[in-house]
mmCIF file of C-alpha atoms in Angstrom:
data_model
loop_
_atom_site.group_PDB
_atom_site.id
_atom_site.type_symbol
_atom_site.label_atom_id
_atom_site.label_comp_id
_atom_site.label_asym_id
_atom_site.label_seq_id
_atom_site.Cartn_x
_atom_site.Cartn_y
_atom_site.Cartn_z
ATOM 1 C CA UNK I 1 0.000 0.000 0.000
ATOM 2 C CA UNK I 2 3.320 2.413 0.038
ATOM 3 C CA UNK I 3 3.403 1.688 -4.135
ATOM 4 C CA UNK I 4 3.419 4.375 -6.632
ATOM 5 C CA UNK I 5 0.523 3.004 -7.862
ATOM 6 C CA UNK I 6 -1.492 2.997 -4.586
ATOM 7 C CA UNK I 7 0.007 5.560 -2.300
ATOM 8 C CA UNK I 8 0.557 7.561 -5.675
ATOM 9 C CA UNK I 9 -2.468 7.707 -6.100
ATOM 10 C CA UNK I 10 -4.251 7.966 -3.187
ATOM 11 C CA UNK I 11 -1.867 9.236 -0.128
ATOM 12 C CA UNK I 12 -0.783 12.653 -1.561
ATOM 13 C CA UNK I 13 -2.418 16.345 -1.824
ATOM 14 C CA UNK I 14 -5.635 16.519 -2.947
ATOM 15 C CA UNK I 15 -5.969 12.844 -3.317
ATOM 16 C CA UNK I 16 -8.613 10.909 -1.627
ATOM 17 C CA UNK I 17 -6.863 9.368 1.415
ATOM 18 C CA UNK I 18 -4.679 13.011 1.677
ATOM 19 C CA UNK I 19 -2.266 12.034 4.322
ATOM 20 C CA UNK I 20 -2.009 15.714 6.200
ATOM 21 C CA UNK I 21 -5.611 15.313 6.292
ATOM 22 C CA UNK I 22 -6.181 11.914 7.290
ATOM 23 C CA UNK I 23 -3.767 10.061 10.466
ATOM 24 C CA UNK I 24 -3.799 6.583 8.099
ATOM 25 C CA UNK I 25 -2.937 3.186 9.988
ATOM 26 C CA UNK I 26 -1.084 0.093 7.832
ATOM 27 C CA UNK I 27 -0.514 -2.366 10.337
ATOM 28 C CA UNK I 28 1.264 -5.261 10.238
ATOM 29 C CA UNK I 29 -1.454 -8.152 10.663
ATOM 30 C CA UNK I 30 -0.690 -11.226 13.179
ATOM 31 C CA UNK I 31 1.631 -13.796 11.455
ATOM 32 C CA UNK I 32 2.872 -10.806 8.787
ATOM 33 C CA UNK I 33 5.826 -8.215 8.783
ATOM 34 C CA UNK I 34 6.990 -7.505 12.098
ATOM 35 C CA UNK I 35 3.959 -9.329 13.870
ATOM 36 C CA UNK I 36 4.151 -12.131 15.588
ATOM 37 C CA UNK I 37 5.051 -15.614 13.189
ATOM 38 C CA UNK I 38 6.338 -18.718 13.572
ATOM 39 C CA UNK I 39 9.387 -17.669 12.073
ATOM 40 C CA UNK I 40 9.945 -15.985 15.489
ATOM 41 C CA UNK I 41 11.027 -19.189 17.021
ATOM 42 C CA UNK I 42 8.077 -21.563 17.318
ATOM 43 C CA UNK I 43 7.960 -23.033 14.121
ATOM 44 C CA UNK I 44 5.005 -25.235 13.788
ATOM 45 C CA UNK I 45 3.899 -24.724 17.607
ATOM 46 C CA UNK I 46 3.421 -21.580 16.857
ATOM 47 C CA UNK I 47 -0.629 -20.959 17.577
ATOM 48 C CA UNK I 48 -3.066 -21.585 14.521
ATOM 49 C CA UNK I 49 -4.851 -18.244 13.657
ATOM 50 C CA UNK I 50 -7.422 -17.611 11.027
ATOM 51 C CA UNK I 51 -8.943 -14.265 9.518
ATOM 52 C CA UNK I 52 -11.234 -13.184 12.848
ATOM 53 C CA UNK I 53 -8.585 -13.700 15.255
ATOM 54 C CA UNK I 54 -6.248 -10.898 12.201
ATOM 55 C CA UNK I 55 -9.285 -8.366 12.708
ATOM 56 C CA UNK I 56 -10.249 -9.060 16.473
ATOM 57 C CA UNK I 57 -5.861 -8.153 17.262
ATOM 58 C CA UNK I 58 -6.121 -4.640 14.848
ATOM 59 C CA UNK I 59 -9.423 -3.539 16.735
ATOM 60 C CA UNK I 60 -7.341 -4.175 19.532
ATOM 61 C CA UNK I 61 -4.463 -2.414 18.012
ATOM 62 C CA UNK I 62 -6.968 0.680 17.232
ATOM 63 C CA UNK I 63 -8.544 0.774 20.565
ATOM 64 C CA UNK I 64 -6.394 -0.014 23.184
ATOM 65 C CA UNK I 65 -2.956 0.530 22.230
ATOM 66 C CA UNK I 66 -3.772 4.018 20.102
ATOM 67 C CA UNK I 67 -6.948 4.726 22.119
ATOM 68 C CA UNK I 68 -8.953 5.397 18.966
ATOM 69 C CA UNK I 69 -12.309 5.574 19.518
ATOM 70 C CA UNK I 70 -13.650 5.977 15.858
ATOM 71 C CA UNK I 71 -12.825 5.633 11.965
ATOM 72 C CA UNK I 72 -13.694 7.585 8.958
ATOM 73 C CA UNK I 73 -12.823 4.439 6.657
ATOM 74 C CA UNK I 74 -11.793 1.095 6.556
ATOM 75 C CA UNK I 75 -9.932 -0.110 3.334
ATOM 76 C CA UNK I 76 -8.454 -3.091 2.306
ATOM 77 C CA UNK I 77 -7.019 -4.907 -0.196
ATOM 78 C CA UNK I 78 -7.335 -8.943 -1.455
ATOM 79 C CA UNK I 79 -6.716 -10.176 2.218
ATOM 80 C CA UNK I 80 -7.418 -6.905 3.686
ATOM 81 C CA UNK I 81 -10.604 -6.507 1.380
ATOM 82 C CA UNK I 82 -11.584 -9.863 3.365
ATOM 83 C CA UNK I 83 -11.048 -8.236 6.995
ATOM 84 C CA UNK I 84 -12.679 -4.883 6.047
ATOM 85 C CA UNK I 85 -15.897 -7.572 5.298
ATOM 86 C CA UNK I 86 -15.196 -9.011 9.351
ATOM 87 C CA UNK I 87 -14.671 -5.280 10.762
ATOM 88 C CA UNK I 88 -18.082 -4.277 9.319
ATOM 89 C CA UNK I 89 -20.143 -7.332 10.545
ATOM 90 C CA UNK I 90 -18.253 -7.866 14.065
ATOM 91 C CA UNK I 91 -17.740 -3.857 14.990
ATOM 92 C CA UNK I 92 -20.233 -1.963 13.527
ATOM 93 C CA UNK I 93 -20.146 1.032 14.606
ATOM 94 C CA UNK I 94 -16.277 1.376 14.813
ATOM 95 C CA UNK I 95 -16.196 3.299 11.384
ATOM 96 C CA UNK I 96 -18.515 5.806 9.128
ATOM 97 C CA UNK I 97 -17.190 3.785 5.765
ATOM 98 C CA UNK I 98 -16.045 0.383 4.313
ATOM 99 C CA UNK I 99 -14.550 -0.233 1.056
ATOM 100 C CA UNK I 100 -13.351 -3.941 0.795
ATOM 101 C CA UNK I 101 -11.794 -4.734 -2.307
ATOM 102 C CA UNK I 102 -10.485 -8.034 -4.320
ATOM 103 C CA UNK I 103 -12.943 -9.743 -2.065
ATOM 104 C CA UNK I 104 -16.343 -10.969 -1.762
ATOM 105 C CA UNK I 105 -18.286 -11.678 1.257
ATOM 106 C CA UNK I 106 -18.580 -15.767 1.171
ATOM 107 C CA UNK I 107 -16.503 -18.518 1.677
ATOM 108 C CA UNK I 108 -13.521 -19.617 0.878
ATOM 109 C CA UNK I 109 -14.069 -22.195 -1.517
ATOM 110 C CA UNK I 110 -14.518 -23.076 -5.083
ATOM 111 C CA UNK I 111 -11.154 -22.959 -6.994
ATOM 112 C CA UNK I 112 -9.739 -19.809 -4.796
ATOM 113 C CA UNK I 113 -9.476 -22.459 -2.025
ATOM 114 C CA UNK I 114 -8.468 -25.131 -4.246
ATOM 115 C CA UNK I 115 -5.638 -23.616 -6.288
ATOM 116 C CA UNK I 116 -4.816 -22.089 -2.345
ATOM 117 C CA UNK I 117 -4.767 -25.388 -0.520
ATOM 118 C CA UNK I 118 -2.494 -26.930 -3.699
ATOM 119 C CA UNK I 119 -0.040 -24.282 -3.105
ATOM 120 C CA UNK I 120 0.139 -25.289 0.231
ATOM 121 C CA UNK I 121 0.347 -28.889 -0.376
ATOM 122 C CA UNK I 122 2.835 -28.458 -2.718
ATOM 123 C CA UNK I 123 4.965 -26.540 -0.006
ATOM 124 C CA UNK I 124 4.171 -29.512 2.838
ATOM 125 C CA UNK I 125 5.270 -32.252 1.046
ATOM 126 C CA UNK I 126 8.705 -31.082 -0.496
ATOM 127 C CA UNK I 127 11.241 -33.458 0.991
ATOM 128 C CA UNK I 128 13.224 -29.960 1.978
ATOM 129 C CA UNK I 129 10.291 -28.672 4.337
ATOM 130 C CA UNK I 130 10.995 -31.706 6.813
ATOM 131 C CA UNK I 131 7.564 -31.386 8.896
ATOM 132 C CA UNK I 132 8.694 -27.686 9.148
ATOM 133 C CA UNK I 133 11.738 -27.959 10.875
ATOM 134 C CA UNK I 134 13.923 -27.328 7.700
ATOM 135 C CA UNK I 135 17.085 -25.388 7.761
ATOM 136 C CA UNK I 136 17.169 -24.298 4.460
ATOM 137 C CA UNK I 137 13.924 -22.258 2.238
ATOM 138 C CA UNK I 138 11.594 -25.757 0.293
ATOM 139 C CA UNK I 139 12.962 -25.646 -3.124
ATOM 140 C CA UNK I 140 9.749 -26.249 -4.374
ATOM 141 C CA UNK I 141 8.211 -23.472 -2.387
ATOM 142 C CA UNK I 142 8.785 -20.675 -4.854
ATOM 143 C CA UNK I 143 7.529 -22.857 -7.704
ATOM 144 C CA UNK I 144 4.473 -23.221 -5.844
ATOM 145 C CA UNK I 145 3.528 -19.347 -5.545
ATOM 146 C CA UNK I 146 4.834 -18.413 -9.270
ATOM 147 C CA UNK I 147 2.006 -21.221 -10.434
ATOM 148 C CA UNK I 148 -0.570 -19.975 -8.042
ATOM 149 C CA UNK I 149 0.175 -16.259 -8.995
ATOM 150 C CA UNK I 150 0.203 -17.040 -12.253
ATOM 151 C CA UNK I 151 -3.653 -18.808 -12.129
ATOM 152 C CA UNK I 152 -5.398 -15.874 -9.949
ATOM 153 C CA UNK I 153 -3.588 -13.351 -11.083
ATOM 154 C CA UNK I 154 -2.561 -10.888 -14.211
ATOM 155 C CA UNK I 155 -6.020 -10.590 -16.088
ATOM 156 C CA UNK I 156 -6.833 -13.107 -19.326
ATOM 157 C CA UNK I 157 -6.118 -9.513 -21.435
ATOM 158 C CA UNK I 158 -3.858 -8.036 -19.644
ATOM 159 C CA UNK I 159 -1.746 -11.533 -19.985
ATOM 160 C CA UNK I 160 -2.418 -11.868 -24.160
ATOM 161 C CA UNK I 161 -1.469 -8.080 -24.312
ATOM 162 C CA UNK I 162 2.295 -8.537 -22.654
ATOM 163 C CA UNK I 163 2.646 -12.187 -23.295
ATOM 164 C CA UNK I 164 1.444 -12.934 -26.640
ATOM 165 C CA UNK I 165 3.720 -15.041 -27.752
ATOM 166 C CA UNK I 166 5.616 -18.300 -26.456
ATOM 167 C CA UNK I 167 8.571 -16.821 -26.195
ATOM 168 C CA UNK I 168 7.547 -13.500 -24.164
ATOM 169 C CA UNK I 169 5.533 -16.109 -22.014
ATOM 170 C CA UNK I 170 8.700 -18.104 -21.206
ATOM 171 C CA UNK I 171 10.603 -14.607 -20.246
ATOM 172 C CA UNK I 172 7.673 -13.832 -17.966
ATOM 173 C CA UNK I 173 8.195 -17.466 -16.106
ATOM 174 C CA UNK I 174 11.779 -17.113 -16.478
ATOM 175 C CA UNK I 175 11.663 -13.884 -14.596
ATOM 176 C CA UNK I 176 9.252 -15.059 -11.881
ATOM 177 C CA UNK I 177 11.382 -18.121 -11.337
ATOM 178 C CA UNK I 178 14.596 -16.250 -10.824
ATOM 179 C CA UNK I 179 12.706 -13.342 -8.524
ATOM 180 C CA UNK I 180 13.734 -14.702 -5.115
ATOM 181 C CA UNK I 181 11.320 -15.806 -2.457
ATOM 182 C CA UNK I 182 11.664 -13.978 1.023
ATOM 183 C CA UNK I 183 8.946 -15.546 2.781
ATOM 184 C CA UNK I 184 10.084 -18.237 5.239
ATOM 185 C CA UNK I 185 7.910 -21.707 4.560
ATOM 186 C CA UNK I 186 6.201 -21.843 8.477
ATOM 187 C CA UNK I 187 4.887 -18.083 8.018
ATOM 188 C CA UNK I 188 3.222 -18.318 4.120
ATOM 189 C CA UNK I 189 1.659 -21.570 5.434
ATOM 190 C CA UNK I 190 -0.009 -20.000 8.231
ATOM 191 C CA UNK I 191 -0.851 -17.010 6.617
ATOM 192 C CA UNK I 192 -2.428 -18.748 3.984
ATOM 193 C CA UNK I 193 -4.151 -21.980 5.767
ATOM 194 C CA UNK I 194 -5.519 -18.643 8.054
ATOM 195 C CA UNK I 195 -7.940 -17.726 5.195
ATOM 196 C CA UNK I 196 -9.812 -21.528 4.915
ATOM 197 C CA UNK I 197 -12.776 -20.761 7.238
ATOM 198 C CA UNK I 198 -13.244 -17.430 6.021
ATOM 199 C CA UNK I 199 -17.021 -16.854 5.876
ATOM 200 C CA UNK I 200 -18.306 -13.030 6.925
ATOM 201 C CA UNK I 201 -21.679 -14.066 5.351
ATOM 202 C CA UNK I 202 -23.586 -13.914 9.055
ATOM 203 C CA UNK I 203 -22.675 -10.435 9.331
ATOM 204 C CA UNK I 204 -23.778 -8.952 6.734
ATOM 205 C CA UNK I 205 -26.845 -7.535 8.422
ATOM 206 C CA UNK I 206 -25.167 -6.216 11.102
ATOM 207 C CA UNK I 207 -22.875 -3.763 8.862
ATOM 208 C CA UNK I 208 -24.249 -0.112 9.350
ATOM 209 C CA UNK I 209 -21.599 2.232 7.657
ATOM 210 C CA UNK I 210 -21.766 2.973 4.309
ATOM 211 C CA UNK I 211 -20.090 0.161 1.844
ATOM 212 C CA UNK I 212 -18.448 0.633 -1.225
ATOM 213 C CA UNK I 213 -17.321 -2.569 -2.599
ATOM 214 C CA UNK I 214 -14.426 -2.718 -5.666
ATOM 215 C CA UNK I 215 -13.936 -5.666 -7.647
ATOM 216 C CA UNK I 216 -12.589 -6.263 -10.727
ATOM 217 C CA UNK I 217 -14.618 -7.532 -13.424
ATOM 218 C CA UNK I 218 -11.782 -10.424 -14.652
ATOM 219 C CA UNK I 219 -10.809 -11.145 -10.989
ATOM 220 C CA UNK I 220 -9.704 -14.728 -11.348
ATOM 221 C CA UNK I 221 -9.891 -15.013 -7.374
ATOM 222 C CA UNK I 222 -13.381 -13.297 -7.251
ATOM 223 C CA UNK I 223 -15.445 -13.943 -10.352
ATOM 224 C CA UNK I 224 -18.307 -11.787 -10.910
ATOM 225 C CA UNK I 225 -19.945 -13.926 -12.801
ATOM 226 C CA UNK I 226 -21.310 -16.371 -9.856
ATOM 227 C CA UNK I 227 -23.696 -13.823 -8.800
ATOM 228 C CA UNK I 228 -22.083 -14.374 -5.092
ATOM 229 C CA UNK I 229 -20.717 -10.722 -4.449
ATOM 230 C CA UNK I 230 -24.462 -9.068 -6.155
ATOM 231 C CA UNK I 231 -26.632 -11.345 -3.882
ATOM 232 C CA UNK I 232 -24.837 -10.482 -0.806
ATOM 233 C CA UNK I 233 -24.795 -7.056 -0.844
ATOM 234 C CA UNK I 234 -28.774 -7.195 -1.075
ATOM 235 C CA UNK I 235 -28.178 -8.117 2.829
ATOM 236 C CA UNK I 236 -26.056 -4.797 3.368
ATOM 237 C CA UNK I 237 -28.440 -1.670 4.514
ATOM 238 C CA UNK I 238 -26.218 0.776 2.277
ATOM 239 C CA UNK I 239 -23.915 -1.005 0.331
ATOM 240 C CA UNK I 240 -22.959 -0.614 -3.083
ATOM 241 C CA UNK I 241 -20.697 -2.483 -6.111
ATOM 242 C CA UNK I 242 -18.229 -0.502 -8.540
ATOM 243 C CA UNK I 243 -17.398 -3.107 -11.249
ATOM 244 C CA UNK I 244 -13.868 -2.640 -12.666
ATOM 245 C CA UNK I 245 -14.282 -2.974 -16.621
ATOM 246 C CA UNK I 246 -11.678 -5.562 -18.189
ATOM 247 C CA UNK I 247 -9.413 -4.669 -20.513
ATOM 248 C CA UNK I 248 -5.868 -4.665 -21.421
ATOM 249 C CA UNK I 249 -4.523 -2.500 -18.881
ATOM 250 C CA UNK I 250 -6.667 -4.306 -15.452
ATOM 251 C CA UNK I 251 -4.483 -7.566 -14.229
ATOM 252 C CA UNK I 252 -7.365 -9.596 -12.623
ATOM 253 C CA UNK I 253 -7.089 -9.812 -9.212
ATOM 254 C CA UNK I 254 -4.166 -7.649 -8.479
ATOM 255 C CA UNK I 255 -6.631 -4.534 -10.260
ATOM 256 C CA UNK I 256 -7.243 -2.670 -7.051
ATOM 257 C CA UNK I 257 -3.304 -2.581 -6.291
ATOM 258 C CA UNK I 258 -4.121 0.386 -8.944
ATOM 259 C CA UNK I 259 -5.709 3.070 -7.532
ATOM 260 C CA UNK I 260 -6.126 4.775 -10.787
ATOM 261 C CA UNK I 261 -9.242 2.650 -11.436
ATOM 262 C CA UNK I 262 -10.852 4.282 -8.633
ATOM 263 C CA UNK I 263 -9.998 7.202 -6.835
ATOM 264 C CA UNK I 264 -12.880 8.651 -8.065
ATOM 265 C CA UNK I 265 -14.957 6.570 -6.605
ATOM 266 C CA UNK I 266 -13.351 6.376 -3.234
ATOM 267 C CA UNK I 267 -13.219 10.109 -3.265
ATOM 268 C CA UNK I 268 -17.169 10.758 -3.769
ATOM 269 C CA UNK I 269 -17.842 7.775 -1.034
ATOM 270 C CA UNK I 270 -16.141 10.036 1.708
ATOM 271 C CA UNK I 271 -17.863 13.118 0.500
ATOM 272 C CA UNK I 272 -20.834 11.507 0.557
ATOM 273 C CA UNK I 273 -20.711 8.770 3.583
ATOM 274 C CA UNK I 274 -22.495 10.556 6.875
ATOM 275 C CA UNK I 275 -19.688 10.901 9.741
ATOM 276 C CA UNK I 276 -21.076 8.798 12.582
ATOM 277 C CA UNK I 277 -19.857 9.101 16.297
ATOM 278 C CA UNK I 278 -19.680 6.423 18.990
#
């Protein structure tokens, strides 16, 4: 979120999320960055977590360690489009505005889960991971994410437009391949098993601030197409869908790491969305 193409676009003068006007918070979640991980020490023992237990340690992070009572907006992206769905329906009235993005509001499942839990199994049974206790990064690991980026990832256009021939699509593996992996094993497992129960769907009701969801309309992760994200926003009081178009220059699910495509939008929502005290 400190990218050209986010920040860039959205942090500056003027912009929507105008930094000397808003105080913005980018925290580390539980089992990323500087968080707590198994990489820490515990390996494997390290305590299973899952997306509730991400959101229920930020509230905490918002309320009792920066003794914030309230929030103009919650934002988030892929993963953090998934928590801003659990911050609306388990603390309602923590924030005037949601915008969850590269998300929908069901469960994990269908072939986001699949193509996830493959990725995982693929990491799990290289020889190198040893039951987790390895001493060296699986050799297999990085393998493992270039295939799963590759399949929910980069747009069916945007792809034929910068790969449209066999031997640009080789450089484009080539140069994933050699792109080193800095994750260690224990942490991407976690974070990754953390999303299989997902499932804000019973909270839907509950949400009260205004909702702006942003999808992309060739998300490979999120396909519009099921109907899933439409239906469940019939259940939210004053929610709302912008559709990202496809087209060559949109790149599936990782769209909304582009701001471009909708700092319009997000700029009207928090002209518009009533300011709401606690």
């Amino acid at each position: 979120m400190l990218t050209a193409t986010f920040a860039g676009e959205l942090f500056g003068p003027g912009q929507p999320l105008d930094a000397s006007k808003y105080y913005i918070i980018l925290p580390d979640s539980l089992g990323h960055g500087k968080s707590s991980k198994p990489s820490d020490g515990m390996k494997t023992a390290f305590p299973n977590y899952n997306y509730e237990d991400m959101v229920d340690a930020q509230y905490r992070l918002i309320k009792e360690g920066l003794r914030i009572k309230h929030l103009r907006l919650v934002i988030g992206n892929s993963m953090g489009g998934m928590h801003t769905w659990i911050w609306g329906g388990k603390y309602p009235q923590a924030m005037d505005a949601l915008v969850p993005m590269a998300s929908q509001p069901t469960e994990m499942a269908a072939r986001n889960w699949m193509l996830r839990r493959m990725m995982l199994e693929t990491i799990r049974n290289d020889p190198d991971y040893n039951s987790g206790n390895y001493t060296a990064q699986p050799r297999m690991m990085k393998y493992a994410i270039a295939a799963y980026g590759i399949a929910t990832g980069g747009g069916t256009l945007g792809y034929q437009t910068l790969a449209p021939t066999a031997a640009k699509a080789d450089k484009m593996v080539d140069e994933r391949l050699a792109t080193q992996v800095t994750a260690d094993a224990n942490d991407f497992i976690y974070q990754w098993q953390a999303s299989h129960d997902y499932n804000p769907s019973a909270g839907l009701e509950r949400i009260e601030a205004t909702l702006l969801a942003i999808n992309a309309a060739d998300d490979e992760r999120n396909p519009p197409e099921t109907g899933l994200t439409d239906a469940a926003l019939k259940r939210v009081k004053n929610g709302r869908l912008y559709l990202i178009p496809a087209s060559t220059e949109t790149r599936g699910h990782l769209t909304t790491g582009n701001a471009k495509f909708y700092a319009q939008q997000l700029q009207e929502l928090l002209q518009t969305a009533p300011q709401r005290t606690m």
